[in-house]
PDB file of C-alpha atoms in Angstrom:
ATOM      1  CA  MET A 255      -8.872  18.715 -20.367  1.00  0.00           C
ATOM      2  CA  ASP A 256      -5.634  20.874 -20.244  1.00  0.00           C
ATOM      3  CA  ALA A 257      -5.313  21.297 -16.590  1.00  0.00           C
ATOM      4  CA  TYR A 258      -3.078  20.489 -13.673  1.00  0.00           C
ATOM      5  CA  LYS A 259       0.279  21.669 -14.988  1.00  0.00           C
ATOM      6  CA  GLN A 260       2.166  23.625 -12.293  1.00  0.00           C
ATOM      7  CA  PHE A 261      -0.502  22.372  -9.885  1.00  0.00           C
ATOM      8  CA  ALA A 262       1.028  18.887 -10.071  1.00  0.00           C
ATOM      9  CA  ASP A 263       3.844  19.777  -7.636  1.00  0.00           C
ATOM     10  CA  ILE A 264       1.457  20.788  -4.826  1.00  0.00           C
ATOM     11  CA  TYR A 265      -1.641  18.800  -5.832  1.00  0.00           C
ATOM     12  CA  ASP A 266      -1.375  16.332  -2.974  1.00  0.00           C
ATOM     13  CA  LEU A 267      -1.054  19.014  -0.374  1.00  0.00           C
ATOM     14  CA  PHE A 268      -4.545  20.218  -1.040  1.00  0.00           C
ATOM     15  CA  MET A 269      -6.245  17.008  -2.109  1.00  0.00           C
ATOM     16  CA  ALA A 270      -5.180  15.204   1.090  1.00  0.00           C
ATOM     17  CA  LYS A 271      -7.265  17.641   3.097  1.00  0.00           C
ATOM     18  CA  ASP A 272     -10.469  17.194   1.152  1.00  0.00           C
ATOM     19  CA  VAL A 273     -10.447  13.718  -0.286  1.00  0.00           C
ATOM     20  CA  PRO A 274     -11.049  10.600   1.974  1.00  0.00           C
ATOM     21  CA  TYR A 275      -8.803   8.366  -0.145  1.00  0.00           C
ATOM     22  CA  ASP A 276      -8.725   5.542   2.290  1.00  0.00           C
ATOM     23  CA  ALA A 277     -12.561   5.334   2.657  1.00  0.00           C
ATOM     24  CA  TRP A 278     -12.912   5.417  -1.062  1.00  0.00           C
ATOM     25  CA  THR A 279     -10.343   2.697  -1.406  1.00  0.00           C
ATOM     26  CA  THR A 280     -12.210   0.489   1.028  1.00  0.00           C
ATOM     27  CA  TYR A 281     -15.536   1.025  -0.808  1.00  0.00           C
ATOM     28  CA  ILE A 282     -14.056   0.315  -4.262  1.00  0.00           C
ATOM     29  CA  ASP A 283     -12.186  -2.782  -2.970  1.00  0.00           C
ATOM     30  CA  GLY A 284     -15.338  -4.136  -1.329  1.00  0.00           C
ATOM     31  CA  ALA A 285     -17.299  -3.683  -4.633  1.00  0.00           C
ATOM     32  CA  ILE A 286     -14.584  -5.371  -6.604  1.00  0.00           C
ATOM     33  CA  ARG A 287     -14.235  -8.258  -4.093  1.00  0.00           C
ATOM     34  CA  LYS A 288     -18.046  -8.717  -4.163  1.00  0.00           C
ATOM     35  CA  LYS A 289     -17.859  -8.904  -7.994  1.00  0.00           C
ATOM     36  CA  PHE A 290     -14.949 -11.506  -8.018  1.00  0.00           C
ATOM     37  CA  PRO A 291     -15.426 -13.511  -4.828  1.00  0.00           C
ATOM     38  CA  ALA A 292     -13.454 -16.485  -6.234  1.00  0.00           C
ATOM     39  CA  LYS A 293     -10.404 -14.461  -7.369  1.00  0.00           C
ATOM     40  CA  GLY A 294      -7.541 -12.990  -5.408  1.00  0.00           C
ATOM     41  CA  ARG A 295      -6.633  -9.277  -5.862  1.00  0.00           C
ATOM     42  CA  ALA A 296      -3.318 -10.276  -7.583  1.00  0.00           C
ATOM     43  CA  ASP A 297      -5.339 -12.219 -10.136  1.00  0.00           C
ATOM     44  CA  LEU A 298      -7.314  -9.007 -11.195  1.00  0.00           C
ATOM     45  CA  THR A 299      -6.040  -6.340 -13.607  1.00  0.00           C
ATOM     46  CA  MET A 300      -7.281  -2.815 -12.951  1.00  0.00           C
ATOM     47  CA  LEU A 301      -7.282   0.499 -14.724  1.00  0.00           C
ATOM     48  CA  ASP A 302      -7.226   3.812 -12.898  1.00  0.00           C
ATOM     49  CA  MET A 303      -8.325   6.382 -15.430  1.00  0.00           C
ATOM     50  CA  ALA A 304      -7.529  10.072 -14.853  1.00  0.00           C
ATOM     51  CA  CYS A 305      -5.280   8.844 -12.029  1.00  0.00           C
ATOM     52  CA  GLY A 306      -3.500  12.169 -11.290  1.00  0.00           C
ATOM     53  CA  THR A 307      -0.536  11.680  -9.004  1.00  0.00           C
ATOM     54  CA  GLY A 308      -1.676   8.124  -8.236  1.00  0.00           C
ATOM     55  CA  ASN A 309      -3.119   8.435  -4.794  1.00  0.00           C
ATOM     56  CA  MET A 310      -5.862   5.907  -5.502  1.00  0.00           C
ATOM     57  CA  THR A 311      -3.622   3.810  -7.728  1.00  0.00           C
ATOM     58  CA  LEU A 312      -0.998   3.258  -5.123  1.00  0.00           C
ATOM     59  CA  ARG A 313      -3.499   2.372  -2.402  1.00  0.00           C
ATOM     60  CA  LEU A 314      -5.077  -0.224  -4.670  1.00  0.00           C
ATOM     61  CA  ALA A 315      -1.652  -1.549  -5.677  1.00  0.00           C
ATOM     62  CA  ALA A 316      -0.752  -1.871  -2.034  1.00  0.00           C
ATOM     63  CA  LEU A 317      -3.746  -4.157  -1.593  1.00  0.00           C
ATOM     64  CA  GLY A 318      -2.326  -6.405  -4.305  1.00  0.00           C
ATOM     65  CA  TYR A 319      -4.095  -5.400  -7.495  1.00  0.00           C
ATOM     66  CA  ASP A 320      -2.331  -5.414 -10.758  1.00  0.00           C
ATOM     67  CA  ILE A 321      -3.100  -1.902 -11.779  1.00  0.00           C
ATOM     68  CA  ILE A 322      -2.412   0.613 -14.673  1.00  0.00           C
ATOM     69  CA  GLY A 323      -2.623   4.449 -14.272  1.00  0.00           C
ATOM     70  CA  VAL A 324      -3.616   6.553 -17.133  1.00  0.00           C
ATOM     71  CA  ASP A 325      -3.647  10.418 -17.093  1.00  0.00           C
ATOM     72  CA  ILE A 326      -3.422  13.088 -19.776  1.00  0.00           C
ATOM     73  CA  SER A 327      -0.949  15.124 -17.620  1.00  0.00           C
ATOM     74  CA  GLU A 328       2.603  14.075 -17.916  1.00  0.00           C
ATOM     75  CA  ASP A 329       3.436  16.293 -14.817  1.00  0.00           C
ATOM     76  CA  MET A 330       0.935  14.350 -12.756  1.00  0.00           C
ATOM     77  CA  LEU A 331       2.315  11.090 -14.000  1.00  0.00           C
ATOM     78  CA  MET A 332       5.874  12.087 -13.128  1.00  0.00           C
ATOM     79  CA  GLN A 333       4.728  12.539  -9.556  1.00  0.00           C
ATOM     80  CA  ALA A 334       2.933   9.222  -9.612  1.00  0.00           C
ATOM     81  CA  GLN A 335       5.975   7.550 -10.974  1.00  0.00           C
ATOM     82  CA  GLU A 336       8.213   8.887  -8.248  1.00  0.00           C
ATOM     83  CA  LYS A 337       5.781   7.730  -5.506  1.00  0.00           C
ATOM     84  CA  SER A 338       5.427   4.240  -6.909  1.00  0.00           C
ATOM     85  CA  PHE A 339       9.181   3.968  -7.149  1.00  0.00           C
ATOM     86  CA  ASP A 340       9.544   5.106  -3.507  1.00  0.00           C
ATOM     87  CA  ALA A 341       6.837   2.545  -2.551  1.00  0.00           C
ATOM     88  CA  GLY A 342       8.502  -0.280  -4.414  1.00  0.00           C
ATOM     89  CA  LYS A 343       5.430  -0.791  -6.574  1.00  0.00           C
ATOM     90  CA  ARG A 344       5.667  -1.713 -10.303  1.00  0.00           C
ATOM     91  CA  ILE A 345       2.895   0.114 -11.978  1.00  0.00           C
ATOM     92  CA  LEU A 346       2.439   0.967 -15.641  1.00  0.00           C
ATOM     93  CA  TRP A 347       1.871   4.655 -16.064  1.00  0.00           C
ATOM     94  CA  LEU A 348       0.519   5.821 -19.447  1.00  0.00           C
ATOM     95  CA  ALA A 349       0.097   9.409 -20.677  1.00  0.00           C
ATOM     96  CA  GLN A 350      -3.147   9.276 -22.625  1.00  0.00           C
ATOM     97  CA  ASP A 351      -6.206  11.215 -23.226  1.00  0.00           C
ATOM     98  CA  MET A 352      -9.062   8.970 -21.979  1.00  0.00           C
ATOM     99  CA  ARG A 353     -11.056   9.834 -25.056  1.00  0.00           C
ATOM    100  CA  ALA A 354      -8.320   8.030 -27.150  1.00  0.00           C
ATOM    101  CA  LEU A 355      -7.735   5.280 -24.508  1.00  0.00           C
ATOM    102  CA  ASP A 356      -5.442   2.565 -25.982  1.00  0.00           C
ATOM    103  CA  LEU A 357      -4.298  -0.193 -23.476  1.00  0.00           C
ATOM    104  CA  TYR A 358      -1.955  -3.074 -24.341  1.00  0.00           C
ATOM    105  CA  GLY A 359      -4.540  -5.644 -23.144  1.00  0.00           C
ATOM    106  CA  THR A 360      -7.809  -5.915 -21.299  1.00  0.00           C
ATOM    107  CA  VAL A 361      -8.742  -5.231 -17.616  1.00  0.00           C
ATOM    108  CA  ASP A 362     -11.208  -6.795 -15.186  1.00  0.00           C
ATOM    109  CA  ALA A 363     -11.993  -3.578 -13.327  1.00  0.00           C
ATOM    110  CA  ALA A 364     -11.687   0.184 -14.037  1.00  0.00           C
ATOM    111  CA  ILE A 365     -12.084   3.235 -11.785  1.00  0.00           C
ATOM    112  CA  CYS A 366     -12.148   7.049 -12.357  1.00  0.00           C
ATOM    113  CA  THR A 367     -12.271   8.953  -9.066  1.00  0.00           C
ATOM    114  CA  CYS A 368     -12.112  12.660  -8.037  1.00  0.00           C
ATOM    115  CA  ASP A 369     -14.665  13.713 -10.652  1.00  0.00           C
ATOM    116  CA  GLY A 370     -12.252  13.229 -13.536  1.00  0.00           C
ATOM    117  CA  LEU A 371     -15.161  12.638 -16.016  1.00  0.00           C
ATOM    118  CA  ASN A 372     -16.718  16.062 -15.189  1.00  0.00           C
ATOM    119  CA  TYR A 373     -13.798  17.437 -17.230  1.00  0.00           C
ATOM    120  CA  LEU A 374     -15.397  16.097 -20.340  1.00  0.00           C
ATOM    121  CA  LEU A 375     -17.513  18.954 -21.575  1.00  0.00           C
ATOM    122  CA  THR A 376     -19.732  17.279 -24.247  1.00  0.00           C
ATOM    123  CA  ASP A 377     -22.035  14.303 -24.501  1.00  0.00           C
ATOM    124  CA  ALA A 378     -19.933  13.025 -27.413  1.00  0.00           C
ATOM    125  CA  ASP A 379     -16.700  13.071 -25.454  1.00  0.00           C
ATOM    126  CA  LEU A 380     -18.275  11.136 -22.513  1.00  0.00           C
ATOM    127  CA  ARG A 381     -19.839   8.636 -24.879  1.00  0.00           C
ATOM    128  CA  GLU A 382     -16.499   8.101 -26.485  1.00  0.00           C
ATOM    129  CA  VAL A 383     -14.753   7.442 -23.254  1.00  0.00           C
ATOM    130  CA  PHE A 384     -17.335   4.824 -22.264  1.00  0.00           C
ATOM    131  CA  ARG A 385     -17.160   3.208 -25.679  1.00  0.00           C
ATOM    132  CA  ARG A 386     -13.262   3.108 -25.665  1.00  0.00           C
ATOM    133  CA  LEU A 387     -13.203   1.757 -22.183  1.00  0.00           C
ATOM    134  CA  ARG A 388     -15.651  -0.992 -22.990  1.00  0.00           C
ATOM    135  CA  LEU A 389     -13.267  -2.258 -25.633  1.00  0.00           C
ATOM    136  CA  PHE A 390     -10.630  -2.934 -23.139  1.00  0.00           C
ATOM    137  CA  MET A 391     -12.758  -4.525 -20.445  1.00  0.00           C
ATOM    138  CA  ASN A 392     -13.137  -8.292 -19.946  1.00  0.00           C
ATOM    139  CA  PRO A 393     -16.509 -10.013 -19.876  1.00  0.00           C
ATOM    140  CA  GLY A 394     -17.951  -9.835 -16.368  1.00  0.00           C
ATOM    141  CA  GLY A 395     -15.911  -6.749 -15.512  1.00  0.00           C
ATOM    142  CA  ILE A 396     -16.799  -3.721 -13.366  1.00  0.00           C
ATOM    143  CA  PHE A 397     -16.328   0.023 -13.813  1.00  0.00           C
ATOM    144  CA  ILE A 398     -16.663   2.380 -10.792  1.00  0.00           C
ATOM    145  CA  PHE A 399     -16.429   6.133 -11.071  1.00  0.00           C
ATOM    146  CA  ASP A 400     -17.765   9.368  -9.508  1.00  0.00           C
ATOM    147  CA  MET A 401     -18.894  12.758 -10.753  1.00  0.00           C
ATOM    148  CA  ASN A 402     -19.803  16.018  -9.080  1.00  0.00           C
ATOM    149  CA  THR A 403     -23.448  16.799  -9.199  1.00  0.00           C
ATOM    150  CA  GLU A 404     -25.212  19.887 -10.568  1.00  0.00           C
ATOM    151  CA  TYR A 405     -26.439  20.654  -7.067  1.00  0.00           C
ATOM    152  CA  LYS A 406     -22.773  20.939  -5.828  1.00  0.00           C
ATOM    153  CA  PHE A 407     -21.818  23.264  -8.766  1.00  0.00           C
ATOM    154  CA  LYS A 408     -24.955  25.373  -8.581  1.00  0.00           C
ATOM    155  CA  GLU A 409     -25.848  25.542  -4.875  1.00  0.00           C
ATOM    156  CA  VAL A 410     -22.689  24.847  -3.004  1.00  0.00           C
ATOM    157  CA  MET A 411     -19.905  26.304  -5.139  1.00  0.00           C
ATOM    158  CA  GLY A 412     -22.065  28.885  -7.115  1.00  0.00           C
ATOM    159  CA  ASN A 413     -20.624  32.131  -8.078  1.00  0.00           C
ATOM    160  CA  GLY A 414     -18.198  32.868  -5.371  1.00  0.00           C
ATOM    161  CA  ALA A 415     -14.629  32.775  -4.108  1.00  0.00           C
ATOM    162  CA  PHE A 416     -12.862  30.876  -1.271  1.00  0.00           C
ATOM    163  CA  GLY A 417      -9.374  29.763  -0.424  1.00  0.00           C
ATOM    164  CA  ASP A 418      -7.165  27.545   1.677  1.00  0.00           C
ATOM    165  CA  THR A 419      -3.668  27.383   3.117  1.00  0.00           C
ATOM    166  CA  THR A 420      -1.419  24.550   3.848  1.00  0.00           C
ATOM    167  CA  GLN A 421       2.293  23.841   4.401  1.00  0.00           C
ATOM    168  CA  GLY A 422       3.676  26.955   2.913  1.00  0.00           C
ATOM    169  CA  ALA A 423       1.226  27.156  -0.043  1.00  0.00           C
ATOM    170  CA  GLN A 424      -2.168  28.811  -0.523  1.00  0.00           C
ATOM    171  CA  TYR A 425      -4.805  29.156  -3.212  1.00  0.00           C
ATOM    172  CA  GLN A 426      -7.681  31.374  -4.100  1.00  0.00           C
ATOM    173  CA  TRP A 427     -10.694  29.780  -5.925  1.00  0.00           C
ATOM    174  CA  GLU A 428     -12.942  31.953  -8.032  1.00  0.00           C
ATOM    175  CA  ASN A 429     -16.067  30.013  -9.170  1.00  0.00           C
ATOM    176  CA  HIS A 430     -18.706  30.545 -11.763  1.00  0.00           C
ATOM    177  CA  TYR A 431     -21.461  28.156 -12.777  1.00  0.00           C
ATOM    178  CA  ASP A 432     -23.585  28.735 -15.949  1.00  0.00           C
ATOM    179  CA  PRO A 433     -26.867  26.920 -15.695  1.00  0.00           C
ATOM    180  CA  VAL A 434     -27.497  27.089 -19.387  1.00  0.00           C
ATOM    181  CA  SER A 435     -24.431  25.413 -20.520  1.00  0.00           C
ATOM    182  CA  ARG A 436     -24.092  23.438 -17.235  1.00  0.00           C
ATOM    183  CA  ILE A 437     -20.333  24.364 -17.283  1.00  0.00           C
ATOM    184  CA  ASN A 438     -18.642  25.156 -14.061  1.00  0.00           C
ATOM    185  CA  THR A 439     -15.478  27.393 -14.517  1.00  0.00           C
ATOM    186  CA  TYR A 440     -13.025  27.982 -11.632  1.00  0.00           C
ATOM    187  CA  ARG A 441      -9.848  29.960 -11.662  1.00  0.00           C
ATOM    188  CA  LEU A 442      -7.262  28.764  -9.212  1.00  0.00           C
ATOM    189  CA  THR A 443      -4.465  31.231  -8.135  1.00  0.00           C
ATOM    190  CA  PHE A 444      -1.700  29.571  -6.143  1.00  0.00           C
ATOM    191  CA  GLN A 445       0.973  31.265  -4.079  1.00  0.00           C
ATOM    192  CA  ILE A 446       3.950  29.243  -2.861  1.00  0.00           C
ATOM    193  CA  ALA A 447       5.674  30.868   0.031  1.00  0.00           C
ATOM    194  CA  ALA A 448       9.293  29.824  -0.923  1.00  0.00           C
ATOM    195  CA  PRO A 449      10.733  33.029  -2.350  1.00  0.00           C
ATOM    196  CA  GLN A 450      12.006  33.182  -5.910  1.00  0.00           C
ATOM    197  CA  LYS A 451      15.253  34.879  -7.034  1.00  0.00           C
ATOM    198  CA  ASN A 452      13.496  38.261  -6.937  1.00  0.00           C
ATOM    199  CA  GLY A 453      12.542  37.664  -3.286  1.00  0.00           C
ATOM    200  CA  GLN A 454       8.761  37.332  -4.175  1.00  0.00           C
ATOM    201  CA  PRO A 455       6.630  34.233  -3.597  1.00  0.00           C
ATOM    202  CA  GLU A 456       5.785  32.220  -6.697  1.00  0.00           C
ATOM    203  CA  LEU A 457       2.380  32.839  -8.160  1.00  0.00           C
ATOM    204  CA  PHE A 458       0.577  30.942 -10.933  1.00  0.00           C
ATOM    205  CA  THR A 459      -3.036  30.560 -12.143  1.00  0.00           C
ATOM    206  CA  GLU A 460      -4.898  27.738 -13.692  1.00  0.00           C
ATOM    207  CA  LEU A 461      -8.364  27.627 -15.344  1.00  0.00           C
ATOM    208  CA  HIS A 462     -10.459  24.507 -14.946  1.00  0.00           C
ATOM    209  CA  ARG A 463     -13.904  23.675 -16.507  1.00  0.00           C
ATOM    210  CA  GLN A 464     -16.199  20.923 -15.566  1.00  0.00           C
ATOM    211  CA  ARG A 465     -19.666  20.071 -16.708  1.00  0.00           C
ATOM    212  CA  ALA A 466     -22.651  18.949 -14.708  1.00  0.00           C
ATOM    213  CA  TYR A 467     -24.550  15.917 -16.176  1.00  0.00           C
ATOM    214  CA  ASP A 468     -27.951  14.426 -15.332  1.00  0.00           C
ATOM    215  CA  PRO A 469     -27.214  10.965 -13.806  1.00  0.00           C
ATOM    216  CA  LYS A 470     -30.059   9.458 -15.908  1.00  0.00           C
ATOM    217  CA  ASP A 471     -28.194  10.656 -19.127  1.00  0.00           C
ATOM    218  CA  ILE A 472     -25.014   9.146 -17.831  1.00  0.00           C
ATOM    219  CA  CYS A 473     -26.745   5.822 -17.377  1.00  0.00           C
ATOM    220  CA  ASP A 474     -28.142   5.945 -20.831  1.00  0.00           C
ATOM    221  CA  PHE A 475     -24.643   6.673 -22.284  1.00  0.00           C
ATOM    222  CA  LEU A 476     -23.184   3.710 -20.322  1.00  0.00           C
ATOM    223  CA  LEU A 477     -25.855   1.276 -21.628  1.00  0.00           C
ATOM    224  CA  ALA A 478     -25.312   2.584 -25.137  1.00  0.00           C
ATOM    225  CA  GLY A 479     -21.583   2.039 -24.643  1.00  0.00           C
ATOM    226  CA  GLY A 480     -22.003  -1.552 -23.791  1.00  0.00           C
ATOM    227  CA  PHE A 481     -22.162  -1.492 -19.995  1.00  0.00           C
ATOM    228  CA  THR A 482     -25.070  -3.175 -18.096  1.00  0.00           C
ATOM    229  CA  ALA A 483     -26.708  -3.088 -14.699  1.00  0.00           C
ATOM    230  CA  VAL A 484     -25.680   0.429 -13.726  1.00  0.00           C
ATOM    231  CA  THR A 485     -26.091   1.203 -10.033  1.00  0.00           C
ATOM    232  CA  VAL A 486     -26.193   4.897  -8.815  1.00  0.00           C
ATOM    233  CA  ARG A 487     -25.293   5.906  -5.234  1.00  0.00           C
ATOM    234  CA  ASP A 488     -24.712   8.919  -3.102  1.00  0.00           C
ATOM    235  CA  GLY A 489     -20.992   9.336  -3.108  1.00  0.00           C
ATOM    236  CA  TYR A 490     -19.017   6.347  -1.965  1.00  0.00           C
ATOM    237  CA  THR A 491     -21.837   4.987   0.217  1.00  0.00           C
ATOM    238  CA  ASP A 492     -24.700   2.586  -0.113  1.00  0.00           C
ATOM    239  CA  ALA A 493     -27.242   5.346   0.179  1.00  0.00           C
ATOM    240  CA  PRO A 494     -29.481   6.275  -2.718  1.00  0.00           C
ATOM    241  CA  LEU A 495     -28.824   9.479  -4.658  1.00  0.00           C
ATOM    242  CA  SER A 496     -30.763  12.438  -3.261  1.00  0.00           C
ATOM    243  CA  PRO A 497     -31.471  15.974  -4.635  1.00  0.00           C
ATOM    244  CA  THR A 498     -28.798  17.348  -2.390  1.00  0.00           C
ATOM    245  CA  SER A 499     -26.074  14.761  -3.199  1.00  0.00           C
ATOM    246  CA  LEU A 500     -22.712  16.410  -3.772  1.00  0.00           C
ATOM    247  CA  ARG A 501     -21.072  13.465  -5.523  1.00  0.00           C
ATOM    248  CA  VAL A 502     -22.580  10.591  -7.356  1.00  0.00           C
ATOM    249  CA  THR A 503     -20.996   7.176  -7.734  1.00  0.00           C
ATOM    250  CA  PHE A 504     -21.799   4.893 -10.615  1.00  0.00           C
ATOM    251  CA  ILE A 505     -21.132   1.069 -10.479  1.00  0.00           C
ATOM    252  CA  CYS A 506     -21.268  -0.470 -13.927  1.00  0.00           C
ATOM    253  CA  HIS A 507     -21.013  -4.109 -15.067  1.00  0.00           C
ATOM    254  CA  VAL A 508     -19.908  -5.802 -18.257  1.00  0.00           C
ATOM    255  CA  GLN A 509     -21.895  -8.776 -19.340  1.00  0.00           C
ATOM    256  CA  SER A 510     -20.219 -12.101 -18.642  1.00  0.00           C
TER     257      SER A 510
END
């Protein structure tokens, strides 16, 4: 869970190249509008869990939702707060570990995108997040989230290395997947071209770990945590999950 420290400053540069935020926003908005056809967006309170620098939060706020952003990284939230100020959006940003989620009230909808829940490495932690979230969800609410699949960790990322460069920054990604523990470990080494006082580019490294889960287990955890009618999809589409899906999206409901 202790990730995204120095990366917060350049997070958006790399994520913008790989994450279709606008398409995901359209999908999430459509699911919520279908759930609450008689309510306007401004009448709905939403939670963005593991919100990072607020890329999804701000898009949903721009549509009119009353939204709260929660993340464990204060550095990420500082970026999010600056962006919301620049956009003229009043958003409540909370620095919290989602395993100890503690809101000031309840919400009608919740999301967790960009595989934030894969960072929970034990069944107990994941169960606790679902249990805590359910405490703060209104009857008839909806929870939408995504997770990376084991196929992606094992077959696509595997045990290898790759990198990318954008706008004066570059990174090297060294990946290792352990099929026994189902833990995917990746070491990110970043280089920022702007020279430091010694004339050398800035270098820093971060270690991240994510765990692969069986979607059937996730559904069981959700049901045990108080959610109902869980739907599983291939990414943010209406297609069913397949053995080669890279990302799974869960749409979960709370009983009215």
